[in-house]
XYZ file of N, CA and C in Angstrom:
486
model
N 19.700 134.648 49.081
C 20.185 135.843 48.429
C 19.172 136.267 47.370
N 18.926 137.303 47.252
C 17.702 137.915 46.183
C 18.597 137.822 45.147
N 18.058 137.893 44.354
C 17.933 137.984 42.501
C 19.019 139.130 42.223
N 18.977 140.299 42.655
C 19.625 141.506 42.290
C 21.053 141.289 42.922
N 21.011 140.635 44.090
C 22.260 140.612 44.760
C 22.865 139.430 44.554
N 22.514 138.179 43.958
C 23.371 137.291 43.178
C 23.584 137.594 41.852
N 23.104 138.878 41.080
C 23.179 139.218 39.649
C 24.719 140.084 40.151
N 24.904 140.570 41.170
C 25.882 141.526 41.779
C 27.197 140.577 42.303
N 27.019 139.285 42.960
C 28.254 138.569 43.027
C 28.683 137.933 41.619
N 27.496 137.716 40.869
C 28.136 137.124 39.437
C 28.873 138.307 38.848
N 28.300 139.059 38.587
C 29.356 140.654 38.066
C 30.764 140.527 38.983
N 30.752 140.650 39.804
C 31.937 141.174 40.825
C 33.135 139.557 40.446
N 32.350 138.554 40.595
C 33.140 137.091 39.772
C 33.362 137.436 38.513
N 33.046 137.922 37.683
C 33.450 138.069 36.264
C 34.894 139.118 36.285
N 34.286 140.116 36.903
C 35.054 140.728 37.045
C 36.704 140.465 37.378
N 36.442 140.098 38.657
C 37.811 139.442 39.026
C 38.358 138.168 38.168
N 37.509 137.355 37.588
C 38.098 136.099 36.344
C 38.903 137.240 35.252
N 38.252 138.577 34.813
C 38.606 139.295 33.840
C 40.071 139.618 33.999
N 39.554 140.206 35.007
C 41.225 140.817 36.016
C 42.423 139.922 35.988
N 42.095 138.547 36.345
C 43.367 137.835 36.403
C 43.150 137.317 34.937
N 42.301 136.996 33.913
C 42.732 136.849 32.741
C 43.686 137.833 32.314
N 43.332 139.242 32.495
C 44.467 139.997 31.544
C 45.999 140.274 32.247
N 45.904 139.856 33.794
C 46.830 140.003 34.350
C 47.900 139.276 33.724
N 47.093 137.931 33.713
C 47.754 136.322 32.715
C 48.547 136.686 31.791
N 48.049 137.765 30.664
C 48.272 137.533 29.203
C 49.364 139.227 29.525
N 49.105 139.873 30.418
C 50.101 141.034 30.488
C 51.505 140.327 31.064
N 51.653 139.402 31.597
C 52.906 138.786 31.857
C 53.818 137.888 30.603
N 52.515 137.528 30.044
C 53.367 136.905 28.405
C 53.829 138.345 27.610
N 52.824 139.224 27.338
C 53.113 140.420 26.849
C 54.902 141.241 27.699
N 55.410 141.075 28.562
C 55.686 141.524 29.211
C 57.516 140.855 29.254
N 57.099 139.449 28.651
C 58.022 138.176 28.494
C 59.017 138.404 27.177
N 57.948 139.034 26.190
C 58.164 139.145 25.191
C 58.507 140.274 24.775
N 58.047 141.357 25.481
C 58.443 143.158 25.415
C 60.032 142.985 26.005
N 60.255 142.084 26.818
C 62.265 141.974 27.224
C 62.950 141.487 26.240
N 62.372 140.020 25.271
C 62.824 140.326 24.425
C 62.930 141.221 23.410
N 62.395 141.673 23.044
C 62.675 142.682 21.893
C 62.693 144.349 21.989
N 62.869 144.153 23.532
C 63.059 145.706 23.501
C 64.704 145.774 23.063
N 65.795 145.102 23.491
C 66.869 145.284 22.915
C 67.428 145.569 21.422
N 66.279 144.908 20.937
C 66.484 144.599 19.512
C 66.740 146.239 18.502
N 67.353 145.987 17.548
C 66.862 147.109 16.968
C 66.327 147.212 15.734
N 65.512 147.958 15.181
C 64.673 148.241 13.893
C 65.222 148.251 13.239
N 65.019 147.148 11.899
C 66.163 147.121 10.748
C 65.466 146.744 9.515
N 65.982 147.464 8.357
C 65.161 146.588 7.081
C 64.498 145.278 6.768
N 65.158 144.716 7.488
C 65.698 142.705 7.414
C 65.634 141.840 8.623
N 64.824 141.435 9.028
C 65.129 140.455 10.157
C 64.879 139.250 9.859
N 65.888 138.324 10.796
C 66.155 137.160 10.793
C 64.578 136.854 10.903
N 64.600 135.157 10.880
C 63.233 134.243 10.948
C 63.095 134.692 12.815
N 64.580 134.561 13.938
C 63.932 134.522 14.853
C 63.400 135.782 15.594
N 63.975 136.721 15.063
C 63.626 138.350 15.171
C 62.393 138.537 14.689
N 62.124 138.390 13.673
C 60.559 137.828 12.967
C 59.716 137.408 14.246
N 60.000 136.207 14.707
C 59.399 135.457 15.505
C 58.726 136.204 16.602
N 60.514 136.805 17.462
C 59.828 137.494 18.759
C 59.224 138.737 18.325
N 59.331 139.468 17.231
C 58.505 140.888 16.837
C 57.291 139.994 16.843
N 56.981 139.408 16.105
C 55.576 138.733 15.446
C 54.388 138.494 17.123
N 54.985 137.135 18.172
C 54.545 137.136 19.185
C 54.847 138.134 20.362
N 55.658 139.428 20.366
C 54.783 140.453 20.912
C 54.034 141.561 20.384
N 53.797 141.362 19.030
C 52.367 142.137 18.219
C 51.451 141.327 18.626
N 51.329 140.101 18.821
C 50.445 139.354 18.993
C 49.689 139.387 20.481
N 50.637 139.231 21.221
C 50.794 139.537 22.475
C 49.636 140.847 22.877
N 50.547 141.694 22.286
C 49.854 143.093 22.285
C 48.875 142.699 22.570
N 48.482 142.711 20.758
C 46.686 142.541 20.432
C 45.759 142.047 21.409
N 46.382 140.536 21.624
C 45.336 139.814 22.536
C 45.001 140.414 23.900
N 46.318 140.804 24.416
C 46.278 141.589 25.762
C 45.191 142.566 25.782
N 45.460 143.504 24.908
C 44.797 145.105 24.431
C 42.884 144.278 24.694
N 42.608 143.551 23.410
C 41.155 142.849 23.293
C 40.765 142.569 24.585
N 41.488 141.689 25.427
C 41.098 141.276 26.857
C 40.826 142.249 27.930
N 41.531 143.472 27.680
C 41.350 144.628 28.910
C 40.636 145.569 28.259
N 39.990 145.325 26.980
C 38.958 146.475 26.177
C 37.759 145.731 26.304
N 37.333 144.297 25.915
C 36.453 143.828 25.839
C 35.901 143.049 26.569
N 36.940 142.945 27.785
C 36.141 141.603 28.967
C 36.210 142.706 30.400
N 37.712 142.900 30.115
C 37.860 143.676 32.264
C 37.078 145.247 31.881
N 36.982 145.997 31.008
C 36.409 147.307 30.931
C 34.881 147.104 31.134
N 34.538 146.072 30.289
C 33.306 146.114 30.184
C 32.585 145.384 31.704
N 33.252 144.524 32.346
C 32.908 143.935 33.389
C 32.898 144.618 34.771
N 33.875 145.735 34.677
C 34.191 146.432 35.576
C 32.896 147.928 35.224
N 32.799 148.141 34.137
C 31.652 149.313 33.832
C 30.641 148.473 34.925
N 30.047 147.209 33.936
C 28.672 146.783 34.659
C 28.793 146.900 36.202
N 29.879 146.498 36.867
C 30.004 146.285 38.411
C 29.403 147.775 38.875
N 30.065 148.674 38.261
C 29.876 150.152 38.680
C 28.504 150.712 38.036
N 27.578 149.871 37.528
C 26.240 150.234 37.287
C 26.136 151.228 36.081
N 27.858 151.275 35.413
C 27.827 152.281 34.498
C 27.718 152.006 33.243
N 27.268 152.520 32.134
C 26.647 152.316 30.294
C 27.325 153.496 29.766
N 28.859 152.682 28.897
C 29.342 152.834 27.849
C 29.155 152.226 26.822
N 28.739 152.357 26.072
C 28.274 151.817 24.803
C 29.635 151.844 23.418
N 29.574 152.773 23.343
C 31.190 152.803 22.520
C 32.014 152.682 23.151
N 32.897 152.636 22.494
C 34.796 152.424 22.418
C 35.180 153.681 23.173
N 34.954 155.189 22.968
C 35.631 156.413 22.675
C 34.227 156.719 24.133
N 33.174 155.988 24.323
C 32.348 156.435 25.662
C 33.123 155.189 26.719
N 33.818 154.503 26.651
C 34.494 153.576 27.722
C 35.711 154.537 28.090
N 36.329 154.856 27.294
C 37.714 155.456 27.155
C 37.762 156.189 27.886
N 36.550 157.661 27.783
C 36.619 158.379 28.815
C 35.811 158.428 29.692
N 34.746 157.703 29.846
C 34.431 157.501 31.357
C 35.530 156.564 32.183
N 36.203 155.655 31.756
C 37.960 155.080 32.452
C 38.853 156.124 33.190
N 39.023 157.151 32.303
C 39.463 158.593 32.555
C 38.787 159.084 33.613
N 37.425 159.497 33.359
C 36.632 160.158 33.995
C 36.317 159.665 35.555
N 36.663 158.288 35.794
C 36.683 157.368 37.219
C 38.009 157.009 37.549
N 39.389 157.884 36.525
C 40.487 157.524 37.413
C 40.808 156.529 37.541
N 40.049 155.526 36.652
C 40.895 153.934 36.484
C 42.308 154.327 35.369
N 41.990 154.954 34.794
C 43.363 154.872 33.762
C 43.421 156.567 33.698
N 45.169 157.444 33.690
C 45.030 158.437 33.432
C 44.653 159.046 32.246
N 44.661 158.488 31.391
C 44.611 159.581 29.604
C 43.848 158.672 28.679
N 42.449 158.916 28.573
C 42.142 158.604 26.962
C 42.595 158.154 26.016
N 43.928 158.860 25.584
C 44.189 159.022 24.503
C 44.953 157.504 24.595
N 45.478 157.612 25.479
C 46.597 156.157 25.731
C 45.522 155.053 25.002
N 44.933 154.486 25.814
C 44.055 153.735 25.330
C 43.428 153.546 23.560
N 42.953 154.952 23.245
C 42.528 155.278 21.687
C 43.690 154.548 21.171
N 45.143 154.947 21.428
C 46.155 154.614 20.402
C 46.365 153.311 20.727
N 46.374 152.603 21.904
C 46.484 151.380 22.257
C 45.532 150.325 21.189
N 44.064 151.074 21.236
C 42.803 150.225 20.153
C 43.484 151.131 18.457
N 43.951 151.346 18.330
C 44.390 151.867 16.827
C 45.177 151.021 16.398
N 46.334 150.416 17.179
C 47.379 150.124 17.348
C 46.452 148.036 17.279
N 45.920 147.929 17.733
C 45.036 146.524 18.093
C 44.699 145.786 17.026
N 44.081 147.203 16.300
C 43.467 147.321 15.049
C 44.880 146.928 13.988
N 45.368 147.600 13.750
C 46.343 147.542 12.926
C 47.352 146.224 12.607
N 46.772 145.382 13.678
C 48.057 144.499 13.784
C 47.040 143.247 13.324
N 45.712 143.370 13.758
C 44.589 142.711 13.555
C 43.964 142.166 11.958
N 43.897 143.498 11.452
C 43.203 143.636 9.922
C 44.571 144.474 8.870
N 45.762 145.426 9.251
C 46.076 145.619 8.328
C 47.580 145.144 7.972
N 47.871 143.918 8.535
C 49.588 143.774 9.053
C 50.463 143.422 7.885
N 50.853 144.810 7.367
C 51.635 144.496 5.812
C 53.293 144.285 5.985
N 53.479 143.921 5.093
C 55.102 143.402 5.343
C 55.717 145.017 5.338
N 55.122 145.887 4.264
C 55.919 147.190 3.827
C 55.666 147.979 5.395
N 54.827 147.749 6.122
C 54.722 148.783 7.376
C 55.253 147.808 8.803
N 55.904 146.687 8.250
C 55.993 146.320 10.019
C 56.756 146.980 10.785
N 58.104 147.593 10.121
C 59.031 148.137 11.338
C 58.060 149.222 11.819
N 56.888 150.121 11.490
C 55.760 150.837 11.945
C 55.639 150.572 13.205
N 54.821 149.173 13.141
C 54.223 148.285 13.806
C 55.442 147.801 14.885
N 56.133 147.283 15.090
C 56.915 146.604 15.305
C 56.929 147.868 16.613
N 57.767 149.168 15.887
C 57.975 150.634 16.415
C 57.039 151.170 17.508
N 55.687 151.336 16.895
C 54.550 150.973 17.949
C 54.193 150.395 18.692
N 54.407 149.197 18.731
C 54.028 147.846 19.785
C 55.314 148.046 20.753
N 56.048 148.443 20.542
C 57.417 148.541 21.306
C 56.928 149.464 22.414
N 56.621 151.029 21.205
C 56.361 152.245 22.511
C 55.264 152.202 23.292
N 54.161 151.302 22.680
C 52.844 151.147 23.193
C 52.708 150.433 24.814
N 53.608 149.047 24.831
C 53.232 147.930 25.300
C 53.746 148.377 26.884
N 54.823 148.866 27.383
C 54.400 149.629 28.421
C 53.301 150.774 29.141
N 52.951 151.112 28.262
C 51.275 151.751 28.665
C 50.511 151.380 28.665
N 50.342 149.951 27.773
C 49.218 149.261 27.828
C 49.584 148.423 29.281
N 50.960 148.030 30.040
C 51.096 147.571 30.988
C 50.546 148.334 32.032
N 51.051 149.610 32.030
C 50.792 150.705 32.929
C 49.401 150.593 33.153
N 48.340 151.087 32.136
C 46.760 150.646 32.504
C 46.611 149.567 32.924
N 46.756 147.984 33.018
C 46.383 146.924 33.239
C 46.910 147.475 34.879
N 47.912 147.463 35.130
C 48.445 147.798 36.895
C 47.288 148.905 37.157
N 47.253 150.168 36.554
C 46.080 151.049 37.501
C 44.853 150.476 37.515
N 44.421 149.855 36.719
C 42.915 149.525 36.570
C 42.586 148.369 37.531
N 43.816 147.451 37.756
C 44.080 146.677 38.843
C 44.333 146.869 39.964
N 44.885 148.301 40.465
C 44.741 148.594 41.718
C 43.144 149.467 42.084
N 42.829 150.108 41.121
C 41.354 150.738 40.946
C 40.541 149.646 41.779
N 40.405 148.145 40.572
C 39.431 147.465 41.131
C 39.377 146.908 42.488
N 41.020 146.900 42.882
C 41.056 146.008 44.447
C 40.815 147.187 45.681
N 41.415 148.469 44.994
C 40.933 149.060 46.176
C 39.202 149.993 46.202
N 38.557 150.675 45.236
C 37.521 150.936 45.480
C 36.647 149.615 44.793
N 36.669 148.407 44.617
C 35.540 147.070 44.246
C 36.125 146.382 44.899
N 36.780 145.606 46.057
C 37.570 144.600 47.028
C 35.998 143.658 46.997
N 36.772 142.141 46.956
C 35.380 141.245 47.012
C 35.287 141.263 48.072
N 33.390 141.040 48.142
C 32.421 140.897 49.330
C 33.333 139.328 49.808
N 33.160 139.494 51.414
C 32.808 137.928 51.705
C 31.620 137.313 51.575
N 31.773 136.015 51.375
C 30.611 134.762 51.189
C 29.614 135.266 52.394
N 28.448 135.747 52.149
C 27.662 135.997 53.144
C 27.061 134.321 54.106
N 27.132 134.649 55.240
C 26.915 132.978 56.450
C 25.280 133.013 56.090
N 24.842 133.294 55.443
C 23.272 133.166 55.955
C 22.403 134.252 55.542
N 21.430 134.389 56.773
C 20.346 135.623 56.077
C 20.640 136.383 55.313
């Protein structure tokens, strides 16, 4: 196999490790969005209301990082394509019909952010509020971007030889 075309099965392997990493962490996300979607927003929550708000912000986050910073970026390289920013991934994603709307995403990394560097006690029901309305869209992209990759990137077979 030449040089260029094992640089091309290692991409297309990353890729798919990426894929089922975030698939992984969208099912904990997903575990945890049942619990607390019932719940409701209140001044005061218990330690275990605490708990399940706390690990699906968390959830979120990690999910969000894994499908911004490993499957986007792994899936650009496969497609030979250079996004360099955040807001140039976003909409070339858009722009190839892996995910419908930009914007989803922007608020998804706002939202990443927030839970990351600014997580104050006075704004959690915010947060809490957000991660709630968010975490099905952030599901929603992980499913399109996952059918994107299997049907226009489907892995090569193991080539027999020459």
């Amino acid at each position: 196999m030449t040089t260029e075309g094992n640089r091309r099965r290692l991409q297309r392997a990353a890729l798919q490790e990426h894929l089922a990493l975030v698939e992984q962490s969208a099912v904990a996300l997903r575990h945890s969005l049942a619990k607390c979607a019932p719940m409701e927003l209140k001044a005061e929550y218990t330690l275990e209301e605490l708990d399940h708000f706390e690990a699906l912000s968390a959830r979120f986050a990690r999910t969000a990082d894994l499908y911004t910073q490993k499957l986007l970026k792994s899936l650009f390289m496969v497609l030979g394509e250079d996004a360099v920013s955040f807001l140039d991934k976003t909409r070339l994603a858009e722009k190839l019909a892996v995910i419908d709307d930009a914007e989803d995403l922007a608020a998804i990394r706002d939202l990443r952010n927030t839970i990351a560097h600014e997580y104050a006690v006075a704004n959690l029901n915010e947060v809490f509020r957000r991660t709630l309305a968010l975490s099905g869209t952030l599901l929603n992209i992980i499913a399109s971007t996952g059918r994107y990759a299997r049907e226009k990137l489907p892995p090569r077979p193991a080539s027999g030889g020459a």
